[in-house]
Amino acid sequence: MFDPKAVLAHYQKPVPRYTSYPTAPQFKEGIGAGLFAASLPQLDSYTPVSAYLHVPFCDRLCWFCGCHTKHTLKYAPIARYMRSLLEEIRLVGRQLETKPVLGALHLGGGSPSLLKRDELQALRQALDETFRIDHRTEISVEIDPSDVKSDTIAALMEFGLTRASVGVQDFHEDVQTAINRPQSFEITRDVIQQLRAAGVSSINVDALYGLPLQSQERLLRTIEQCLSLRPDRMALFGYAHVPWLKKHQNMIKTEDLAGPLERFDHAHAASAQLVAGGYQSIGIDHFALPDDSLAVAARSNRLHRNFQGYTTDHHQTMIGFGASSIGRFANGYVQNTVPTAQYQTQVSSGELPKNKGLILTEEDQLRSYLIERLMCEFEIDFDRLQVFPDALVQPCLQKARLLAAQDQFGLCAMENNKLQILPQARPFARIVAAHFDAYYAPEQFQYSKAV
């Protein structure tokens, strides 16, 4: 019988979230600029690319937040930053030899929903000058309902919004006070209704488990309220308490947090409630209505995973804009300068703010594929790996066989040349994936809890 308590007791070391492989701690200083300069000329005018734009500002600092963001009560710093972001887009455009098709654009933060109409108009103009954007381009924006003013949604629709991701976290007042995130259900409901009335084709809602003072009853009540809004997708993330990385998380009392087994129970109960509510489980922490494109992609084994989580974005190239943003190319990752002031200084001097990076080896590419398949499909079919050299595949195949043979907890099984994470163990997919991570070093890098 599967015993999650035994799994959690044995696998106590934190593991990466695997939104990339190798993970961001492996990125090295000084590599990004050269890799970016070498990769841009390889883009053509007919293969779509993705873009991620980072707005690292919030008008309140939520204590649970793990993002690169800054708290500001004035708009002037945001306006200055946006001028730098526009200039970075133009700098990239001047280096492009062609005008690529933009297949997907994600505007994240921070809170990009606090941008004013004129900033959004200028941003769209800069993007139109650099990329070819049409009705097929998926444009998603992260929205904090508390930021939404009378003209916010109209401005976002003018920008081209097609998918909105609405942050909820938890609706209970005690939990909201503990994380400095006051946000009523009514405000959230009204914003979602306005988005639908404006014609937004897809709405995602983010909720969190593992928050301070969050009982299972409170979490399930939040899920019930979210279900009443009938979003197309929901994400149920586990709060990552990493105060050594994010100092503001010291405002959260450790004694108010649930233990590992309680976190698992909460996540399991919330997941069951979402499935009972008509949502298909996607990967380890996403849910979607059966006809949503994410659910369709999952059923047809076309699901992918990137820095925004589970996605239908299949584009090989993603260009990152803004402080700390991460982009990817066929042969590696590029991260922009993280400190906002330094980022702005570089851009103002005409320098692309590409800093850290990582050039993928052929083994990295193989292991990246294996880990993504485990995270998306919960299995690896080693007979589908003919594109990779057998000398690289065989050690991973032997690792899979050994892992299954030595598994005491019912996490995985090996049949012929296929490694499968067993259904009851899917919440622990990151633990299985870590066995294929050649860089995994929990003693050296700080990761988050496995569940």
Coordinates of C-alpha atoms in Angstrom, one line a residue:
M1 CA 0.0 0.0 0.0
F2 CA 1.3 3.4 -1.0
D3 CA 2.3 5.4 2.1
P4 CA 3.0 9.2 1.4
K5 CA 4.2 9.6 5.0
A6 CA 7.0 7.1 4.4
V7 CA 8.0 8.8 1.2
L8 CA 8.1 12.2 2.8
A9 CA 10.1 10.8 5.7
H10 CA 12.7 9.2 3.4
Y11 CA 13.0 12.0 0.8
Q12 CA 13.4 15.0 3.1
K13 CA 15.8 16.9 0.9
P14 CA 14.2 19.7 -1.2
V15 CA 14.2 19.3 -5.0
P16 CA 14.0 21.7 -8.0
R17 CA 10.6 22.6 -9.6
Y18 CA 12.1 21.6 -13.0
T19 CA 10.7 24.5 -15.0
S20 CA 13.9 24.2 -16.9
Y21 CA 16.9 21.8 -17.1
P22 CA 19.5 22.5 -16.1
T23 CA 18.0 24.7 -13.5
A24 CA 18.7 28.4 -13.0
P25 CA 21.4 27.8 -10.2
Q26 CA 23.6 26.3 -12.9
F27 CA 23.6 29.4 -15.1
K28 CA 27.0 31.1 -15.2
E29 CA 28.1 34.7 -15.3
G30 CA 29.3 36.1 -18.6
I31 CA 27.8 33.5 -20.9
G32 CA 24.5 35.1 -21.7
A33 CA 25.7 37.9 -24.0
G34 CA 27.7 35.7 -26.3
L35 CA 25.1 33.0 -26.5
F36 CA 22.4 35.6 -27.2
A37 CA 24.4 37.3 -30.0
A38 CA 25.2 33.9 -31.6
S39 CA 21.6 32.7 -31.4
L40 CA 19.7 35.7 -32.8
P41 CA 21.0 35.4 -36.4
Q42 CA 19.7 31.8 -36.5
L43 CA 16.1 33.0 -36.2
D44 CA 14.1 33.1 -39.4
S45 CA 10.9 34.9 -40.5
Y46 CA 8.6 31.8 -40.6
T47 CA 9.4 29.8 -37.4
P48 CA 7.4 31.3 -34.5
V49 CA 9.1 32.3 -31.3
S50 CA 7.9 33.2 -27.8
A51 CA 8.6 36.2 -25.6
Y52 CA 8.5 36.8 -21.9
L53 CA 8.3 40.4 -20.5
H54 CA 9.0 40.9 -16.9
V55 CA 7.6 43.9 -14.9
P56 CA 9.3 43.6 -11.5
F57 CA 7.0 46.0 -9.5
C58 CA 4.1 45.7 -7.2
D59 CA 2.1 48.3 -5.3
R60 CA 2.1 46.0 -2.3
L61 CA 4.6 43.3 -1.3
C62 CA 2.9 40.0 -0.6
W63 CA 5.0 38.1 2.0
F64 CA 4.6 34.7 0.3
C65 CA 6.0 36.0 -3.0
G66 CA 9.1 34.3 -4.5
C67 CA 9.3 36.5 -7.6
H68 CA 12.0 39.1 -8.5
T69 CA 9.9 42.2 -7.7
K70 CA 10.0 45.5 -5.9
H71 CA 7.4 47.3 -3.8
T72 CA 6.6 50.9 -4.9
L73 CA 3.8 53.3 -4.0
K74 CA 4.8 55.7 -6.7
Y75 CA 4.4 55.2 -10.4
A76 CA 7.5 57.1 -11.5
P77 CA 9.9 54.1 -10.9
I78 CA 7.6 52.0 -13.1
A79 CA 7.5 54.6 -15.8
R80 CA 11.4 54.8 -15.9
Y81 CA 11.6 51.0 -16.0
M82 CA 9.2 50.8 -18.8
R83 CA 11.3 53.2 -20.9
S84 CA 14.2 50.8 -20.4
L85 CA 12.1 47.8 -21.3
L86 CA 11.0 49.5 -24.5
E87 CA 14.6 50.3 -25.4
E88 CA 15.7 46.7 -24.8
I89 CA 13.0 45.5 -27.2
R90 CA 14.3 48.0 -29.8
L91 CA 17.9 47.0 -29.2
V92 CA 17.0 43.4 -29.8
G93 CA 15.0 44.4 -32.9
R94 CA 18.1 46.2 -34.4
Q95 CA 20.1 43.0 -34.0
L96 CA 17.6 40.8 -35.6
E97 CA 18.2 39.9 -39.3
T98 CA 14.5 39.3 -39.8
K99 CA 11.1 40.0 -38.1
P100 CA 10.1 36.7 -36.4
V101 CA 6.5 35.6 -36.0
L102 CA 5.5 35.9 -32.3
G103 CA 3.6 32.8 -31.4
A104 CA 3.2 33.5 -27.7
L105 CA 3.8 36.4 -25.4
H106 CA 3.6 36.3 -21.6
L107 CA 3.6 39.5 -19.5
G108 CA 4.6 38.6 -15.9
G109 CA 5.8 40.1 -12.7
G110 CA 5.5 41.5 -10.2
S111 CA 2.1 42.9 -11.2
P112 CA 2.0 43.9 -14.9
S113 CA -1.7 44.7 -14.4
L114 CA -0.7 47.9 -12.7
L115 CA 0.7 49.3 -16.0
K116 CA -1.1 52.4 -17.3
R117 CA -2.8 52.6 -20.7
D118 CA 0.0 54.7 -22.4
E119 CA 2.7 52.3 -21.2
L120 CA 0.8 49.3 -22.7
Q121 CA 0.3 51.2 -25.9
A122 CA 4.0 52.0 -26.2
L123 CA 4.9 48.4 -25.3
R124 CA 2.6 47.0 -28.0
Q125 CA 4.1 49.5 -30.6
A126 CA 7.7 48.4 -29.7
L127 CA 6.7 44.7 -30.0
D128 CA 4.9 45.3 -33.4
E129 CA 8.1 47.0 -34.6
T130 CA 10.2 43.9 -33.6
F131 CA 7.9 40.9 -34.2
R132 CA 5.0 39.9 -36.5
I133 CA 1.9 39.7 -34.3
D134 CA -1.5 38.5 -35.6
H135 CA -4.7 36.9 -34.4
R136 CA -2.9 33.6 -33.8
T137 CA -0.5 35.1 -31.2
E138 CA -1.5 34.1 -27.7
I139 CA -1.0 37.0 -25.3
S140 CA -1.2 36.2 -21.6
V141 CA -1.0 38.7 -18.7
E142 CA -0.8 38.1 -15.0
I143 CA -3.5 40.1 -13.2
D144 CA -3.8 41.2 -9.6
P145 CA -7.5 42.0 -9.2
S146 CA -6.6 44.8 -6.7
D147 CA -4.8 46.6 -9.5
V148 CA -7.7 46.7 -11.8
K149 CA -9.0 50.3 -12.4
S150 CA -11.8 51.5 -14.6
D151 CA -9.8 51.4 -17.8
T152 CA -7.4 48.5 -17.0
I153 CA -9.2 45.7 -18.9
A154 CA -10.0 47.9 -21.9
A155 CA -6.3 48.8 -22.1
L156 CA -5.3 45.2 -21.8
M157 CA -7.7 44.3 -24.6
E158 CA -6.2 47.0 -26.8
F159 CA -2.8 45.5 -26.0
G160 CA -4.1 42.2 -27.4
L161 CA -4.9 40.1 -24.3
T162 CA -6.2 36.6 -25.0
R163 CA -5.5 34.8 -21.8
A164 CA -5.6 36.2 -18.2
S165 CA -4.0 34.7 -15.2
V166 CA -5.7 35.9 -12.1
G167 CA -3.9 35.6 -8.7
V168 CA -6.1 34.4 -5.8
Q169 CA -3.9 32.5 -3.3
D170 CA -6.5 32.1 -0.6
F171 CA -9.8 33.9 0.2
H172 CA -9.7 33.5 4.0
E173 CA -9.1 36.8 5.8
D174 CA -6.7 35.3 8.4
V175 CA -4.6 33.7 5.7
Q176 CA -4.6 36.9 3.7
T177 CA -3.5 38.9 6.7
A178 CA -0.7 36.4 7.4
I179 CA 0.6 36.9 3.8
N180 CA -0.2 40.6 3.4
R181 CA -2.6 39.9 0.5
P182 CA -6.0 41.4 1.2
Q183 CA -8.3 40.4 -1.7
S184 CA -12.0 39.7 -1.5
F185 CA -13.8 37.0 -3.4
E186 CA -16.2 39.7 -4.7
I187 CA -13.4 41.8 -6.2
T188 CA -12.0 38.7 -7.9
R189 CA -15.4 37.6 -9.2
D190 CA -16.1 41.1 -10.6
V191 CA -12.7 41.2 -12.4
I192 CA -13.3 37.8 -14.0
Q193 CA -16.8 38.8 -15.1
Q194 CA -15.3 41.9 -16.7
L195 CA -12.6 39.9 -18.5
R196 CA -15.2 37.5 -19.9
A197 CA -17.5 40.4 -21.0
A198 CA -14.5 42.0 -22.7
G199 CA -14.0 38.8 -24.7
V200 CA -11.0 37.2 -23.1
S201 CA -10.9 33.6 -24.4
S202 CA -9.2 31.9 -21.5
I203 CA -8.9 32.6 -17.8
N204 CA -6.6 30.9 -15.4
V205 CA -6.7 31.2 -11.6
D206 CA -3.8 30.6 -9.2
A207 CA -4.3 29.3 -5.7
L208 CA -1.8 28.2 -3.1
Y209 CA -1.6 25.5 -0.5
G210 CA 0.9 25.4 2.4
L211 CA 0.2 29.1 3.4
P212 CA 0.4 30.2 7.0
L213 CA -2.8 29.7 9.0
Q214 CA -4.3 27.8 6.1
S215 CA -6.2 24.8 7.3
Q216 CA -7.6 22.1 5.0
E217 CA -11.1 23.5 5.6
R218 CA -10.0 27.0 4.6
L219 CA -8.2 25.8 1.5
L220 CA -11.2 23.7 0.3
R221 CA -13.5 26.7 0.8
T222 CA -11.2 28.8 -1.4
I223 CA -11.2 26.0 -4.0
E224 CA -15.0 25.9 -3.8
Q225 CA -15.2 29.6 -4.4
C226 CA -12.8 29.4 -7.3
L227 CA -14.9 26.6 -8.9
S228 CA -17.9 28.9 -8.7
L229 CA -16.1 31.2 -11.0
R230 CA -15.5 28.4 -13.5
P231 CA -12.1 29.4 -14.8
D232 CA -10.8 27.5 -17.9
R233 CA -7.7 26.6 -15.9
M234 CA -6.5 26.5 -12.3
A235 CA -3.0 26.2 -10.9
L236 CA -2.6 24.8 -7.3
F237 CA 1.0 25.7 -6.3
G238 CA 2.7 24.8 -3.1
Y239 CA 4.0 27.8 -1.2
A240 CA 7.8 27.7 -1.1
H241 CA 9.1 29.1 2.2
V242 CA 12.6 30.3 1.3
P243 CA 13.3 33.2 3.6
W244 CA 17.1 32.8 3.1
L245 CA 16.4 33.9 -0.5
K246 CA 13.4 36.1 -0.1
K247 CA 13.9 38.2 3.1
H248 CA 10.3 39.5 3.2
Q249 CA 9.2 35.9 3.8
N250 CA 10.7 36.3 7.4
M251 CA 7.4 38.2 8.0
I252 CA 5.7 34.8 7.9
K253 CA 5.9 32.8 11.2
T254 CA 7.4 29.3 10.7
E255 CA 5.1 28.0 13.4
D256 CA 2.1 29.0 11.3
L257 CA 3.1 26.7 8.4
A258 CA 1.9 23.2 7.9
G259 CA 4.3 20.3 8.1
P260 CA 5.2 18.1 5.0
L261 CA 2.5 15.4 5.6
E262 CA -0.2 18.1 6.3
R263 CA 0.8 19.9 3.1
F264 CA 0.5 16.7 1.1
D265 CA -3.0 16.0 2.6
H266 CA -4.1 19.6 1.8
A267 CA -2.9 19.4 -1.8
H268 CA -4.4 15.9 -2.2
A269 CA -7.8 17.0 -0.9
A270 CA -7.8 20.2 -3.1
S271 CA -6.8 18.2 -6.2
A272 CA -9.6 15.7 -5.6
Q273 CA -12.1 18.6 -5.2
L274 CA -11.0 20.1 -8.5
V275 CA -11.3 16.8 -10.3
A276 CA -14.7 16.3 -8.8
G277 CA -15.6 19.7 -10.1
G278 CA -15.0 18.7 -13.7
Y279 CA -11.4 19.6 -14.2
Q280 CA -8.7 17.4 -15.7
S281 CA -5.5 17.0 -13.7
I282 CA -2.5 18.3 -15.6
G283 CA 0.9 17.4 -14.4
I284 CA 1.6 17.9 -10.7
D285 CA -0.2 21.2 -10.0
H286 CA -2.4 22.3 -12.9
F287 CA -6.0 21.7 -13.8
A288 CA -8.1 22.5 -16.8
L289 CA -11.6 22.0 -18.2
P290 CA -11.6 19.0 -20.7
D291 CA -11.9 21.2 -23.8
D292 CA -9.2 23.7 -22.8
S293 CA -6.1 23.6 -25.0
L294 CA -4.0 22.6 -22.0
A295 CA -6.1 19.5 -21.3
V296 CA -6.1 18.6 -25.0
A297 CA -2.3 18.9 -25.1
A298 CA -2.0 16.7 -22.0
R299 CA -4.2 14.0 -23.5
S300 CA -2.2 14.0 -26.8
N301 CA 1.3 14.1 -25.1
R302 CA 2.0 17.6 -26.4
L303 CA 2.3 19.2 -23.0
H304 CA 5.4 21.3 -22.2
R305 CA 6.8 22.9 -19.1
N306 CA 8.7 26.2 -18.9
F307 CA 9.3 29.0 -16.4
Q308 CA 5.6 29.8 -16.3
G309 CA 4.7 26.2 -15.4
Y310 CA 2.7 23.8 -17.7
T311 CA 2.0 25.2 -21.1
T312 CA 1.0 24.5 -24.7
D313 CA 3.9 26.7 -25.8
H314 CA 6.0 24.4 -28.1
H315 CA 8.2 27.1 -29.5
Q316 CA 11.9 26.3 -29.3
T317 CA 12.9 29.9 -28.8
M318 CA 11.8 32.2 -26.1
I319 CA 13.3 35.7 -25.8
G320 CA 13.3 37.3 -22.4
F321 CA 12.9 41.0 -21.8
G322 CA 13.2 42.9 -18.6
A323 CA 15.3 42.5 -15.4
S324 CA 15.9 38.9 -14.4
S325 CA 13.9 37.5 -17.3
I326 CA 15.1 34.1 -18.7
G327 CA 15.0 33.2 -22.4
R328 CA 15.9 30.0 -24.2
F329 CA 17.3 28.9 -27.5
A330 CA 17.9 25.5 -29.0
N331 CA 21.4 25.4 -27.5
G332 CA 21.0 27.1 -24.2
Y333 CA 19.5 29.6 -21.7
V334 CA 20.1 33.3 -21.3
Q335 CA 19.2 35.4 -18.2
N336 CA 19.0 39.1 -18.0
T337 CA 20.7 41.1 -15.3
V338 CA 18.7 40.7 -12.1
P339 CA 19.1 44.0 -10.2
T340 CA 16.7 46.5 -11.7
A341 CA 18.9 49.5 -11.5
Q342 CA 21.9 47.7 -13.1
Y343 CA 19.6 46.4 -15.8
Q344 CA 18.4 50.0 -16.6
T345 CA 22.0 51.3 -16.6
Q346 CA 23.0 48.7 -19.1
V347 CA 20.1 49.4 -21.4
S348 CA 20.6 53.2 -21.2
S349 CA 24.2 52.8 -22.4
G350 CA 23.0 50.8 -25.4
E351 CA 24.1 47.4 -24.0
L352 CA 21.9 44.4 -24.1
P353 CA 21.5 43.3 -20.4
K354 CA 22.3 39.6 -21.1
N355 CA 24.2 38.3 -18.2
K356 CA 24.1 34.7 -17.0
G357 CA 23.6 31.8 -19.4
L358 CA 24.2 28.1 -20.0
I359 CA 25.2 26.3 -23.2
L360 CA 23.5 23.0 -23.4
T361 CA 25.5 19.9 -24.1
E362 CA 24.0 17.0 -25.9
E363 CA 23.7 15.2 -22.5
D364 CA 21.9 18.2 -21.1
Q365 CA 19.4 18.1 -24.0
L366 CA 18.7 14.4 -23.4
R367 CA 18.2 14.8 -19.6
S368 CA 16.1 17.9 -20.2
Y369 CA 13.8 15.8 -22.4
L370 CA 13.7 13.0 -19.9
I371 CA 12.8 15.3 -17.0
E372 CA 10.2 17.2 -19.0
R373 CA 8.5 13.9 -20.0
L374 CA 8.4 12.8 -16.4
M375 CA 6.9 16.1 -15.3
C376 CA 4.4 16.2 -18.1
E377 CA 3.5 12.6 -19.0
F378 CA 4.8 10.8 -15.8
E379 CA 6.8 8.4 -18.0
I380 CA 9.9 8.0 -20.2
D381 CA 9.7 5.7 -23.2
F382 CA 13.4 5.0 -23.9
D383 CA 12.4 3.5 -27.3
R384 CA 11.5 7.0 -28.5
L385 CA 15.1 8.4 -28.0
Q386 CA 16.7 7.4 -31.3
V387 CA 17.6 11.1 -31.9
F388 CA 20.1 10.9 -29.1
P389 CA 23.4 9.0 -29.2
D390 CA 23.0 5.5 -27.7
A391 CA 26.1 6.1 -25.6
L392 CA 24.2 8.8 -23.7
V393 CA 20.8 7.0 -23.6
Q394 CA 22.2 3.7 -22.2
P395 CA 23.4 5.2 -18.8
C396 CA 20.0 6.8 -18.3
L397 CA 18.2 3.6 -19.2
Q398 CA 20.3 1.7 -16.6
K399 CA 19.5 4.4 -14.1
A400 CA 15.8 4.0 -14.7
R401 CA 16.0 0.2 -14.3
L402 CA 18.0 0.5 -11.1
L403 CA 15.6 3.2 -9.8
A404 CA 12.6 1.0 -10.4
A405 CA 14.3 -2.2 -9.0
Q406 CA 15.3 -0.4 -5.8
D407 CA 12.1 1.5 -5.2
Q408 CA 10.7 0.6 -1.8
F409 CA 7.8 3.1 -1.8
G410 CA 5.8 2.4 -5.0
L411 CA 7.0 5.6 -6.8
C412 CA 7.8 4.0 -10.2
A413 CA 7.9 0.9 -12.2
M414 CA 9.8 -0.3 -15.3
E415 CA 8.1 -2.3 -18.0
N416 CA 10.2 -3.2 -21.1
N417 CA 12.0 0.1 -21.8
K418 CA 9.4 2.4 -20.3
L419 CA 9.7 4.0 -16.8
Q420 CA 6.4 5.1 -15.4
I421 CA 5.6 7.1 -12.3
L422 CA 2.7 5.2 -10.7
P423 CA -0.6 7.0 -10.5
Q424 CA -0.6 7.3 -6.7
A425 CA 2.9 8.7 -6.7
R426 CA 2.4 11.5 -9.3
P427 CA 2.6 14.3 -6.7
F428 CA 6.2 13.1 -6.1
A429 CA 7.2 13.4 -9.7
R430 CA 10.0 15.9 -8.8
I431 CA 11.6 13.3 -6.6
V432 CA 11.8 10.8 -9.5
A433 CA 12.9 13.5 -11.9
A434 CA 15.8 14.4 -9.6
H435 CA 17.4 11.0 -10.2
F436 CA 18.1 12.1 -13.8
D437 CA 19.5 15.5 -12.8
A438 CA 23.3 15.3 -13.2
Y439 CA 23.6 18.7 -11.4
Y440 CA 21.4 18.0 -8.4
A441 CA 23.2 19.1 -5.3
P442 CA 20.8 19.9 -2.4
E443 CA 23.8 20.5 -0.1
Q444 CA 25.0 23.3 -2.4
F445 CA 21.8 24.9 -3.7
Q446 CA 18.6 25.7 -1.8
Y447 CA 15.5 24.2 -3.5
S448 CA 11.8 24.0 -2.4
K449 CA 9.9 21.2 -0.7
A450 CA 9.1 18.2 -2.8
V451 CA 5.3 18.6 -2.2

